[in-house]
Every structure is written in structure tokens, then in C-alpha cells.
mmCIF file with all atom_site columns, C-alpha atoms in Angstrom:
data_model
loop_
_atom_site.group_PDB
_atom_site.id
_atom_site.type_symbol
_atom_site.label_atom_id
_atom_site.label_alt_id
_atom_site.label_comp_id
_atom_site.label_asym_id
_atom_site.label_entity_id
_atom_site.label_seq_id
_atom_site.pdbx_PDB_ins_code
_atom_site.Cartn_x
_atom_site.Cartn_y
_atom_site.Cartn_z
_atom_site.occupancy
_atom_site.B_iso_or_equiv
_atom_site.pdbx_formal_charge
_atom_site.auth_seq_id
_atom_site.auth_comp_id
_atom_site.auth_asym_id
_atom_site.auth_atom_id
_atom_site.pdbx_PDB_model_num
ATOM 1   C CA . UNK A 1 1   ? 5.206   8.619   27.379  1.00 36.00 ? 1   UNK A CA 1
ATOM 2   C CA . UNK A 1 2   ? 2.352   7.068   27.030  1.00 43.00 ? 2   UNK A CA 1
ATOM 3   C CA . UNK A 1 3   ? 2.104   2.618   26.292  1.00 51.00 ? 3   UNK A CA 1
ATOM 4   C CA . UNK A 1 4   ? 1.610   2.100   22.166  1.00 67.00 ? 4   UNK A CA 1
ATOM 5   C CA . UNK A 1 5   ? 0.564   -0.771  19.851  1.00 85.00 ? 5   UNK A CA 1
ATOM 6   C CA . UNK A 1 6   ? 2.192   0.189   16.615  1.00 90.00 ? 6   UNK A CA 1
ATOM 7   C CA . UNK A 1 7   ? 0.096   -3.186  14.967  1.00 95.00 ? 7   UNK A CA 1
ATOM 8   C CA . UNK A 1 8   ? -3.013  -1.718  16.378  1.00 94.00 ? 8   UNK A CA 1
ATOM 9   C CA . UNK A 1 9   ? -5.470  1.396   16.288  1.00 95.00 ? 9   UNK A CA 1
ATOM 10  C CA . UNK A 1 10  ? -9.144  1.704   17.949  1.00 95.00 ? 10  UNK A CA 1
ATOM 11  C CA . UNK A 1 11  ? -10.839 -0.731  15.685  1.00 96.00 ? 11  UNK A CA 1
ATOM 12  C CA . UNK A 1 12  ? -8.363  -2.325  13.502  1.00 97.00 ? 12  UNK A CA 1
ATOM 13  C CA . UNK A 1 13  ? -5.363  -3.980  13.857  1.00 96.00 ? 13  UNK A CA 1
ATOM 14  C CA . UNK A 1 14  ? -2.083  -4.848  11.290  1.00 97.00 ? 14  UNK A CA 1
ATOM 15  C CA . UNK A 1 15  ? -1.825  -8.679  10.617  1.00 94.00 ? 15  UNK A CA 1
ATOM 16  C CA . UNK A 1 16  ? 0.530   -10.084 8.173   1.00 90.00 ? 16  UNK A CA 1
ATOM 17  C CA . UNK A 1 17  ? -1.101  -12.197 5.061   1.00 86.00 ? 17  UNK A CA 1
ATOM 18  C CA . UNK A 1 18  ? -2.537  -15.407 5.541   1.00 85.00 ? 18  UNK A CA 1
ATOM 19  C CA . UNK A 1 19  ? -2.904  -18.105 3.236   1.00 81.00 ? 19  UNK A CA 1
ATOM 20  C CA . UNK A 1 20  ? -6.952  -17.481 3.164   1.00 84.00 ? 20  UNK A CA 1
ATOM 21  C CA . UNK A 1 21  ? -6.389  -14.015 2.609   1.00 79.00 ? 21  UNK A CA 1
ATOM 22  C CA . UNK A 1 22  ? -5.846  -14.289 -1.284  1.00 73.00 ? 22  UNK A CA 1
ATOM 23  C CA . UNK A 1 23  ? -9.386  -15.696 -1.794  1.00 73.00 ? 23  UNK A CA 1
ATOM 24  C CA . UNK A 1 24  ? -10.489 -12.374 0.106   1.00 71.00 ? 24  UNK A CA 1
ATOM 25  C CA . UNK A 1 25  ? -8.619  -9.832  -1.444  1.00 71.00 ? 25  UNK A CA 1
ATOM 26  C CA . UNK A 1 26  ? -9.590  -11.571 -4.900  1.00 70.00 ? 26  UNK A CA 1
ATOM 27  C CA . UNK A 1 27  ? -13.141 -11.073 -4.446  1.00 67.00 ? 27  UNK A CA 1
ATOM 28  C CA . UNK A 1 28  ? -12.641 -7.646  -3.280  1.00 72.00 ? 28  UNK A CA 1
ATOM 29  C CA . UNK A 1 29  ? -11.173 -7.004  -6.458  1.00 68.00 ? 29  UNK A CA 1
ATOM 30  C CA . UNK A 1 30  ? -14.541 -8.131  -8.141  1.00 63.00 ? 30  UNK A CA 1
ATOM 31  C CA . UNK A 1 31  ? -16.284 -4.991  -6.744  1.00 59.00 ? 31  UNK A CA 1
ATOM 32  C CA . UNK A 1 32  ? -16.432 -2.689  -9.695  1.00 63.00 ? 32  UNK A CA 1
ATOM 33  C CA . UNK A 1 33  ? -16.904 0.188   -7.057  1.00 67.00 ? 33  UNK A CA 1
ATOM 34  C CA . UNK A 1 34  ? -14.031 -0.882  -4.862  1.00 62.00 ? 34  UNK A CA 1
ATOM 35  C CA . UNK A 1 35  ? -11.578 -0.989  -7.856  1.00 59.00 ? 35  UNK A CA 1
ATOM 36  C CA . UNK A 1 36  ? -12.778 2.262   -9.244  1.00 60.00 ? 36  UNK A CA 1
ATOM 37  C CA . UNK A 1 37  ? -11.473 3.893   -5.866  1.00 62.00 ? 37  UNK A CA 1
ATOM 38  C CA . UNK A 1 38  ? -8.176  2.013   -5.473  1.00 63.00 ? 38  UNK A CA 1
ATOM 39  C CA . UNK A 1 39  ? -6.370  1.950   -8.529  1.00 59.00 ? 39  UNK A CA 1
ATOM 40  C CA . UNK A 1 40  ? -6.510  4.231   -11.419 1.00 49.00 ? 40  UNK A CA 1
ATOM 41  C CA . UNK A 1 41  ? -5.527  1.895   -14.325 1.00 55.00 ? 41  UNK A CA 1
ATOM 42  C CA . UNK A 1 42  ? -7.897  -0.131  -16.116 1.00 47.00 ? 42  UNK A CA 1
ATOM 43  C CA . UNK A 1 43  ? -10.407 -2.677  -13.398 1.00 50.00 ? 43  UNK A CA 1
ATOM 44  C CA . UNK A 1 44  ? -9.874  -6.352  -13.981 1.00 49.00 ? 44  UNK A CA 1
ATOM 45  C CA . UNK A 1 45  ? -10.413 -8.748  -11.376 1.00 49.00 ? 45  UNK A CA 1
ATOM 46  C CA . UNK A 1 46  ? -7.448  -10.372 -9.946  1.00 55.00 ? 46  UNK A CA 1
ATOM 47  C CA . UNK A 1 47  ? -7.376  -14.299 -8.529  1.00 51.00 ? 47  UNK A CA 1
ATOM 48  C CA . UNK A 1 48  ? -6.404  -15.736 -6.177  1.00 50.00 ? 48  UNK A CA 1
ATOM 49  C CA . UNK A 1 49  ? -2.693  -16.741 -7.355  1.00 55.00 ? 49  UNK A CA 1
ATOM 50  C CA . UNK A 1 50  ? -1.917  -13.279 -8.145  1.00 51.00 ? 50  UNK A CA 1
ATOM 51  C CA . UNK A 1 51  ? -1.952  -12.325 -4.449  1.00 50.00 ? 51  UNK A CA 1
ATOM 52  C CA . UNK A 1 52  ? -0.454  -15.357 -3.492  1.00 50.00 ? 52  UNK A CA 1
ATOM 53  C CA . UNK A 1 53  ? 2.343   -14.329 -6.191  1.00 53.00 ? 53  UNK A CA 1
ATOM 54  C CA . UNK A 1 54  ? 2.528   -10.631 -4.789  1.00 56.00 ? 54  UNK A CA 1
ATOM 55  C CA . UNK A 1 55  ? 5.906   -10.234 -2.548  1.00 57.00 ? 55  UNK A CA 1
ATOM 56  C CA . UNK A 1 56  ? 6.695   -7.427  -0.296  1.00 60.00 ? 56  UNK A CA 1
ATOM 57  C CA . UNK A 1 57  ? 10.397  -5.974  -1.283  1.00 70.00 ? 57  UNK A CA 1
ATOM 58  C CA . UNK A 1 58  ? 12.857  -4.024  0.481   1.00 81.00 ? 58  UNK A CA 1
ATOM 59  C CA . UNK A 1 59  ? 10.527  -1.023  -0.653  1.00 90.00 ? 59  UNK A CA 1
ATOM 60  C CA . UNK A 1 60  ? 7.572   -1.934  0.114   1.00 92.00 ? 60  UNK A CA 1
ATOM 61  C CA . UNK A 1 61  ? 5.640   -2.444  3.474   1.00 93.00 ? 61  UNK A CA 1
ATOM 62  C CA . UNK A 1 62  ? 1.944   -4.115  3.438   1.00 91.00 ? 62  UNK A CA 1
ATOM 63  C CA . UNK A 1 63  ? -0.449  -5.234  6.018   1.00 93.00 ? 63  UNK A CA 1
ATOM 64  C CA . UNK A 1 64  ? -3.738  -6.842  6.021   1.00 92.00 ? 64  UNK A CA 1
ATOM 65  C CA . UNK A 1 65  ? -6.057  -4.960  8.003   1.00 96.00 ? 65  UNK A CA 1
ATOM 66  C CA . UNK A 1 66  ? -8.132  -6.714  10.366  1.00 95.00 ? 66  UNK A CA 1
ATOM 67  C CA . UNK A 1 67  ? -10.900 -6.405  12.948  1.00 96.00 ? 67  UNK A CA 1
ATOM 68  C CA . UNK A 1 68  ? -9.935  -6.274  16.361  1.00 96.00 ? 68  UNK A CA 1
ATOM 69  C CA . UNK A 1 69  ? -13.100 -7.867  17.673  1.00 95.00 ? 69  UNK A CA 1
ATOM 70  C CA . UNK A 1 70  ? -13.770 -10.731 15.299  1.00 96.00 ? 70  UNK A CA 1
ATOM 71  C CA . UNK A 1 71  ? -10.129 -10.816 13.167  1.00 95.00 ? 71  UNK A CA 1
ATOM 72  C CA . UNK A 1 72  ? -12.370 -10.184 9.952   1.00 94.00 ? 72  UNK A CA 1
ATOM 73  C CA . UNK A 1 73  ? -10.002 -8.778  7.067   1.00 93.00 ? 73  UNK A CA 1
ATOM 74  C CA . UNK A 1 74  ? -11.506 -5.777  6.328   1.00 93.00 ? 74  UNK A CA 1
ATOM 75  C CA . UNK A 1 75  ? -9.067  -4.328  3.599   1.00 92.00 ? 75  UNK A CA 1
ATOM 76  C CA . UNK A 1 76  ? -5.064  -3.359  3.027   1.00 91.00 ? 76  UNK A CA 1
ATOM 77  C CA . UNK A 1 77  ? -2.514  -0.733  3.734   1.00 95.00 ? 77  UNK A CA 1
ATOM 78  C CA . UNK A 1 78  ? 0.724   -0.300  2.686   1.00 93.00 ? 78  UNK A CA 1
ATOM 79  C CA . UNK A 1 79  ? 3.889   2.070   1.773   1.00 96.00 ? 79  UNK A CA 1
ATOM 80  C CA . UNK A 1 80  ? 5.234   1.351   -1.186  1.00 94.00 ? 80  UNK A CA 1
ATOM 81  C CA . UNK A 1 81  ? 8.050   3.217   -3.413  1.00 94.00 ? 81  UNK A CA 1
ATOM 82  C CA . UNK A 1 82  ? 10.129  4.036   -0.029  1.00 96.00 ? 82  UNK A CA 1
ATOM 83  C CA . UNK A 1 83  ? 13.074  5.904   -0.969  1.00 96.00 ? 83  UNK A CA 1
ATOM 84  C CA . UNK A 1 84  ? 15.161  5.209   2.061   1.00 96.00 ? 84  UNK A CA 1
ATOM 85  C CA . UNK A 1 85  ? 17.827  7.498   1.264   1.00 97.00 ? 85  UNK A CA 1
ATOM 86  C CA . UNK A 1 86  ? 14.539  10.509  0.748   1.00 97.00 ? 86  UNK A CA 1
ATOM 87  C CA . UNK A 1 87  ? 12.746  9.116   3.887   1.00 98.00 ? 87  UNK A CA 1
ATOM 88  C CA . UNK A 1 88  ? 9.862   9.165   2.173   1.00 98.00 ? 88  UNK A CA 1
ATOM 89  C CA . UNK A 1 89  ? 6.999   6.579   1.220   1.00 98.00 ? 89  UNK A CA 1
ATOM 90  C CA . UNK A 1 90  ? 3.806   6.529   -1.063  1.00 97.00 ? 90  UNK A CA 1
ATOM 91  C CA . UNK A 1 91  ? 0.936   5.104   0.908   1.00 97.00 ? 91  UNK A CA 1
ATOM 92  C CA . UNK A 1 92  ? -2.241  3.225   -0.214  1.00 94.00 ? 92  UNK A CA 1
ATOM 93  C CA . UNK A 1 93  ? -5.404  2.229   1.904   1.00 94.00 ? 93  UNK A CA 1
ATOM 94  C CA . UNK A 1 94  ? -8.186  -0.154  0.983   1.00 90.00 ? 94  UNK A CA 1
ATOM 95  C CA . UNK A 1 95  ? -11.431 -1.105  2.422   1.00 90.00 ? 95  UNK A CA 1
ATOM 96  C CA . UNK A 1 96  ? -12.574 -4.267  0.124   1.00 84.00 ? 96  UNK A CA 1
ATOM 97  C CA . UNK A 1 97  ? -16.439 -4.621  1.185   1.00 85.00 ? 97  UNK A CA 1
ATOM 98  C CA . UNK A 1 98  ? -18.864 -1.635  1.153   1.00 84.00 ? 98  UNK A CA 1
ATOM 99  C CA . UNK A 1 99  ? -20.675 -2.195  3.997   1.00 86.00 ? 99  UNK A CA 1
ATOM 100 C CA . UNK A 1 100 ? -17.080 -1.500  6.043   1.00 82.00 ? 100 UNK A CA 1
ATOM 101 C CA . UNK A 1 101 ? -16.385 1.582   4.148   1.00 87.00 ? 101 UNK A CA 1
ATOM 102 C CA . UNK A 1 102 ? -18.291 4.620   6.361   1.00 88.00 ? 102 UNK A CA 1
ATOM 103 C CA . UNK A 1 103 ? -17.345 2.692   9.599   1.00 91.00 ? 103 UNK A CA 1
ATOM 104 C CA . UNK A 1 104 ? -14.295 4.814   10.466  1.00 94.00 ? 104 UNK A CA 1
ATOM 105 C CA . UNK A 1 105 ? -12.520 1.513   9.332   1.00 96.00 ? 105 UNK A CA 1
ATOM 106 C CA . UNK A 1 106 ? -10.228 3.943   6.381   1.00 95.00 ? 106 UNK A CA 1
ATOM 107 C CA . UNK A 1 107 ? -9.505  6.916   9.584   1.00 97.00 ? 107 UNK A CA 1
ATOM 108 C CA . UNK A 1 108 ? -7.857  4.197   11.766  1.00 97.00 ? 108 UNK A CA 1
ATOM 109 C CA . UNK A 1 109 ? -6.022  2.476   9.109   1.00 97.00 ? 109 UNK A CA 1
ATOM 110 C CA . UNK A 1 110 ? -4.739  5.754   7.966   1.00 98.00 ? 110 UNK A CA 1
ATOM 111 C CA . UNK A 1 111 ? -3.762  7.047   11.134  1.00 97.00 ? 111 UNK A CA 1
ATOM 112 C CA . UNK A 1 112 ? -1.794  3.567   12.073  1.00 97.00 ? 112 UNK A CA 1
ATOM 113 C CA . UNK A 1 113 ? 0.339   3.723   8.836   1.00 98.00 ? 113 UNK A CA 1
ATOM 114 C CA . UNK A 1 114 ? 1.472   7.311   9.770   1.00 98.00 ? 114 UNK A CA 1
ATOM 115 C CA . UNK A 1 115 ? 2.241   6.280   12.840  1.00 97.00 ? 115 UNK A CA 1
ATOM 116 C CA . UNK A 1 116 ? 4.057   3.398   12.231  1.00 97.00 ? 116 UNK A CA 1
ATOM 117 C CA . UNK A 1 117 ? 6.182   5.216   8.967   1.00 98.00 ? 117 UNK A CA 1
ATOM 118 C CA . UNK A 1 118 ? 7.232   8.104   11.031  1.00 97.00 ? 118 UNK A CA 1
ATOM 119 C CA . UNK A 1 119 ? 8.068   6.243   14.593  1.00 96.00 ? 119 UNK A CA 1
ATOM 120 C CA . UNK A 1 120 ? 9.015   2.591   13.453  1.00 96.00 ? 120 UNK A CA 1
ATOM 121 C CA . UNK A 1 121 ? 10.478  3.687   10.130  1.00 97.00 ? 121 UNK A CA 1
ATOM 122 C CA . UNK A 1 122 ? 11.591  7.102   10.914  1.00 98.00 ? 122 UNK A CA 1
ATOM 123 C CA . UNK A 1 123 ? 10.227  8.703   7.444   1.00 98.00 ? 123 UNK A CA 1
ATOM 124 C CA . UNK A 1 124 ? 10.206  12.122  7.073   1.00 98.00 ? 124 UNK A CA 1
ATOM 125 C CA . UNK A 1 125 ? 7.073   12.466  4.406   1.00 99.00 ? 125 UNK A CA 1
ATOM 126 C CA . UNK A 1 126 ? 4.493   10.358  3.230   1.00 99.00 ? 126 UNK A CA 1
ATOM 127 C CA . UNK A 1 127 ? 2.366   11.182  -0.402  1.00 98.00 ? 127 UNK A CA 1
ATOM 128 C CA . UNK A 1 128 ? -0.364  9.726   -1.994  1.00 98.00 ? 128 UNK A CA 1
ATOM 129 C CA . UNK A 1 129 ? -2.782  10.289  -5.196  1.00 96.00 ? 129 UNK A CA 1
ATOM 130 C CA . UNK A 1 130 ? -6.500  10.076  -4.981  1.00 96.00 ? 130 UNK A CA 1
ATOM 131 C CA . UNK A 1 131 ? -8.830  10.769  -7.586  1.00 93.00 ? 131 UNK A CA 1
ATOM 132 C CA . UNK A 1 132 ? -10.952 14.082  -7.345  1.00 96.00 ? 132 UNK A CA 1
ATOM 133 C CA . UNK A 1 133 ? -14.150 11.945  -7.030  1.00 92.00 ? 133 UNK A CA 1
ATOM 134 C CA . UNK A 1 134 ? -13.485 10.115  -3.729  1.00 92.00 ? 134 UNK A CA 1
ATOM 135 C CA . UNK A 1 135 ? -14.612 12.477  -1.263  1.00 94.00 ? 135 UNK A CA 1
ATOM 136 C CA . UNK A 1 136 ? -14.491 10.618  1.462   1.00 93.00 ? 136 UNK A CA 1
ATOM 137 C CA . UNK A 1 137 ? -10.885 9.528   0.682   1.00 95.00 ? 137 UNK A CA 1
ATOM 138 C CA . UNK A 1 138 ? -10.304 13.496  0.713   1.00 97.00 ? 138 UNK A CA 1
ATOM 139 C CA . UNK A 1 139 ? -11.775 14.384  3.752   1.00 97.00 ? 139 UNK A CA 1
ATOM 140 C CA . UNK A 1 140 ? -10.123 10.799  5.634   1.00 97.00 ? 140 UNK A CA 1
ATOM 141 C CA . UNK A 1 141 ? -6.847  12.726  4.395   1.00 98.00 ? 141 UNK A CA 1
ATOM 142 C CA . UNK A 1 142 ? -7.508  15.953  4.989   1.00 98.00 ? 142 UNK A CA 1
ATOM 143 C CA . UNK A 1 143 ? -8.410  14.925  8.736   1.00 97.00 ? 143 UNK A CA 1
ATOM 144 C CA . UNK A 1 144 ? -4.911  12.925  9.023   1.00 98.00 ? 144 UNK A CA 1
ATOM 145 C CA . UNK A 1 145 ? -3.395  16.358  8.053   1.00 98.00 ? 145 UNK A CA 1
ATOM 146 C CA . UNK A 1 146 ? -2.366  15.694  4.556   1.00 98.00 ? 146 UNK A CA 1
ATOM 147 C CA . UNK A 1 147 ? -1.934  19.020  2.525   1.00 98.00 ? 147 UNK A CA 1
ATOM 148 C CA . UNK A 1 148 ? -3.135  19.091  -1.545  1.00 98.00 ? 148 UNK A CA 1
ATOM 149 C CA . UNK A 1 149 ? 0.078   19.434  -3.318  1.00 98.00 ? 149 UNK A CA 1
ATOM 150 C CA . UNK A 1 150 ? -1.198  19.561  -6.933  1.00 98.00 ? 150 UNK A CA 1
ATOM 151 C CA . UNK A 1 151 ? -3.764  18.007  -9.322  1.00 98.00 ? 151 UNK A CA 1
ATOM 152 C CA . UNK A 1 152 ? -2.948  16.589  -12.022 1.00 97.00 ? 152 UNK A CA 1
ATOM 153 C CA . UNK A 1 153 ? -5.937  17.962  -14.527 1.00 98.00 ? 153 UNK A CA 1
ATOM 154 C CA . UNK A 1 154 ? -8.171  15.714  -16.063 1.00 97.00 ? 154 UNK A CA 1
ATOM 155 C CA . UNK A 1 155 ? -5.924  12.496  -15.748 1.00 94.00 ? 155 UNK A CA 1
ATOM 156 C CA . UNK A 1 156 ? -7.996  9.468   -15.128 1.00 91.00 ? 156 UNK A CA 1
ATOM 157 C CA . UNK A 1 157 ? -10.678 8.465   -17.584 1.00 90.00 ? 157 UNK A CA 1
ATOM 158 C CA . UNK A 1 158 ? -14.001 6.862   -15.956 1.00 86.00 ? 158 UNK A CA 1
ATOM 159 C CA . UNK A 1 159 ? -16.352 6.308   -18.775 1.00 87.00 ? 159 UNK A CA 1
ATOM 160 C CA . UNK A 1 160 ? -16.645 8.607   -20.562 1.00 92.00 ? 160 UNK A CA 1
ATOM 161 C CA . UNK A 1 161 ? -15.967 11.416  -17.953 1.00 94.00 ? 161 UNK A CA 1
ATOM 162 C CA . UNK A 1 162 ? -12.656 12.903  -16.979 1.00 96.00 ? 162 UNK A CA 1
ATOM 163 C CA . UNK A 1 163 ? -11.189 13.410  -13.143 1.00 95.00 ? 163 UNK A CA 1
ATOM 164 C CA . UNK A 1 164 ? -8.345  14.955  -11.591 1.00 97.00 ? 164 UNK A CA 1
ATOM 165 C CA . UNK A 1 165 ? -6.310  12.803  -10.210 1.00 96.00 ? 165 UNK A CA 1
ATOM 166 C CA . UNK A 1 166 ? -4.939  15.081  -6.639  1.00 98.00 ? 166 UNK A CA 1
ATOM 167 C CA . UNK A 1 167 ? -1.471  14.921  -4.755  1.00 98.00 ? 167 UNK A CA 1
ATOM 168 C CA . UNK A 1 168 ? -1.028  15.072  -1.245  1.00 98.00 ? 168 UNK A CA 1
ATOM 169 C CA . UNK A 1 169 ? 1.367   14.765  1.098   1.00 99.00 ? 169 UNK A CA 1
ATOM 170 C CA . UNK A 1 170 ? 1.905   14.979  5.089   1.00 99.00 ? 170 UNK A CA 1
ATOM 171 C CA . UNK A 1 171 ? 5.589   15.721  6.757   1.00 98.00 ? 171 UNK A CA 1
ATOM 172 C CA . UNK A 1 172 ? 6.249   14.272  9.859   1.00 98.00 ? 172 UNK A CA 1
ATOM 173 C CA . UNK A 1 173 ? 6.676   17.835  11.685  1.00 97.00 ? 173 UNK A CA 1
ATOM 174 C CA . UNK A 1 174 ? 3.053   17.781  10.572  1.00 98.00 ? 174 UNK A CA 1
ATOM 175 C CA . UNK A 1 175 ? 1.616   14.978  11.728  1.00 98.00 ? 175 UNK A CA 1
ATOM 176 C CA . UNK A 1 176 ? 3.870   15.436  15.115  1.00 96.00 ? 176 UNK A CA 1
ATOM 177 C CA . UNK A 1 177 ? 2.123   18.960  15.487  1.00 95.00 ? 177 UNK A CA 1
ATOM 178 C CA . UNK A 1 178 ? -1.130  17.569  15.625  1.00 94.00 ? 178 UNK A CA 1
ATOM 179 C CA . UNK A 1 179 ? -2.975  17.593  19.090  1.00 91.00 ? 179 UNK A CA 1
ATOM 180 C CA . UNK A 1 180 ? -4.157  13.898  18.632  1.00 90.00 ? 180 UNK A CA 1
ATOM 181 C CA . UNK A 1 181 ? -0.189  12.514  18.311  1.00 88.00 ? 181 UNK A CA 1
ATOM 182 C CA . UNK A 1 182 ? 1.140   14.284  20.776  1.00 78.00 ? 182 UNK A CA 1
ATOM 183 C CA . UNK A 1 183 ? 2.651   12.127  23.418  1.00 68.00 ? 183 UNK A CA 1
ATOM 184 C CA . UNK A 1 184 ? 3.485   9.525   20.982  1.00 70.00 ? 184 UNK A CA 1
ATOM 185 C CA . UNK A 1 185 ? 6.677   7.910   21.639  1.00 58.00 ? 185 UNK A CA 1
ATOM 186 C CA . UNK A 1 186 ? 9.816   9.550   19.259  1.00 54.00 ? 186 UNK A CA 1
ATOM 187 C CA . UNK A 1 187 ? 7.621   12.903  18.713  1.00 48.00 ? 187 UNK A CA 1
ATOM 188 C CA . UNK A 1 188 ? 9.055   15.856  19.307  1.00 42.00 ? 188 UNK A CA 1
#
């Protein structure tokens, strides 16, 4: 059994929110192209205060994602809708600034919030929805060993252009299968 940082991957590490952190994510939210990729209802700008205001709850799990080498905040991840009784979890990821997006920043976030939702929480399956547009979301998840599970034709409106908006989920048999997790502690 080999010595593990759940917090931390190669580059990035989990940090809780601090009160700075609000400005940040706020002026993430200003980048047209970053909200594009993160949400699919309408883009608006959010302040300050309206991070400050958001809360975790008993079903959801968030964590700032910062640099290991200079603590820069470099973006979110989080599980949210856990259905404890289901064992599963939806998961988002978020790199805010564009020049940290292509850095491998999105792989090692990704691959800590599997880890920690199947060791630390013990959840059996993890989903997510990505819009048909955001390759490199795709192949991030296809490389973590997430499986399309559907598409939902046509559902997100960009413009005046229409995208599928693409389901995906990863079991924790899967992930544990994988040659890069094995040897994790609690894998069988």
C-alpha cells in the first residue's frame, strides 16, 4: 500500500475557500468562454457576495483547486447531488483562467475527485453532463475512464446553434480496474 494525499494530485492540490477566493471565482465568471463550458443555463456574471453566500450542504462537497507550487487558485471541483443512500455523486470541474486550461490542470483535478469519492466517501458511481462541444472536457473524461451513457439531442442553445448535451458516468469497479489506481489504498 502505497503513502496517499487525498487533498493533493501532481500539480494541484484541494484547499478549502478563502475569504479572497470570492473576488477570484467572480472574475472567472466574467469569461464569456469559461461560462460557456461550465454551466449550461444562461451566462451572467456572478459577484463577489454570491460566492461568499454559496454554502456547501450535506450533499454537496467543493474544493478550491490550487497550485501546489505557488498556492494560485486555479479553478473548482466538486460533487454535488450525492445520494448517500445510491452512493452516487454528480461531479463538476472548472478551470477559471485560459491560460491554465491545456496545462493538465482539468486531468489532475479530475483524477483527485475520483479518488477522493470512491476511497474517502466510499461512492459507488460518479456522472456528469458535458456539452458535445467541449472536446477537451471529453477526452479529460474519457481518459479518467468515464463511459458515454446517452446524449441528450440538441439540448443546449449557444447562439443560434444547437448542441448535445452528453452523459457519462464512471463506477468505481471501473476506475479501480484501471492500471494507474491500482495500489490505491481501499481498491480492490
Amino acid at each position: 500500500m502505497r503513502d496517499m494525499d487525498l487533498f493533493s494530485g501532481e500539480w494541484l492540490r484541494f484547499a478549502a475557500v478563502r475569504p479572497d477566493d470570492a473576488a477570484q471565482l467572480s472574475v472567472f465568471t466574467e469569461s464569456y468562454d469559461y461560462m460557456r463550458n461550465v454551466d449550461t443555463e444562461y451566462a451572467v456574471p456572478q459577484t463577489a457576495e454570491f460566492f461568499e453566500q454559496a454554502e456547501n450542504g450535506k450533499n454537496t462537497i467543493e474544493f478550491m483547486l490550487r497550485t501546489i507550487e505557488d498556492d494560485r487558485l486555479v479553478g473548482f471541483a466538486a460533487l454535488h447531488g450525492i445520494e448517500w443512500n445510491n452512493r452516487s455523486s454528480r461531479m463538476a470541474v472548472g478551470i477559471g483562467h485560459p491560460s491554465d486550461r491545456g496545462q493538465g490542470y482539468g486531468r489532475d483535478a479530475v483524477a483527485m475527485l475520483l479518488r477522493y469519492a470512491f476511497l474517502e466517501l466510499n461512492l459507488e458511481r460518479i456522472s456528469l453532463e458535458v456539452i458535445a462541444y467541449n472536446e477537451a472536457a471529453i477526452r479529460t473524461y474519457l481518459g479518467a475512464g468515464f463511459v458515454e451513457e446517452g446524449r441528450l439531442r440538441e439540448a443546449v442553445l449557444r447562439g443560434r446553434k444547437r448542441y448535445d448535451l452528453i452523459a457519462m458516468g464512471l463506477l468505481s469497479r471501473e476506475w479501480a480496474a484501471r492500471p494507474e489506481n491500482a495500489g490505491e489504498e481501499g481498491v480492490s
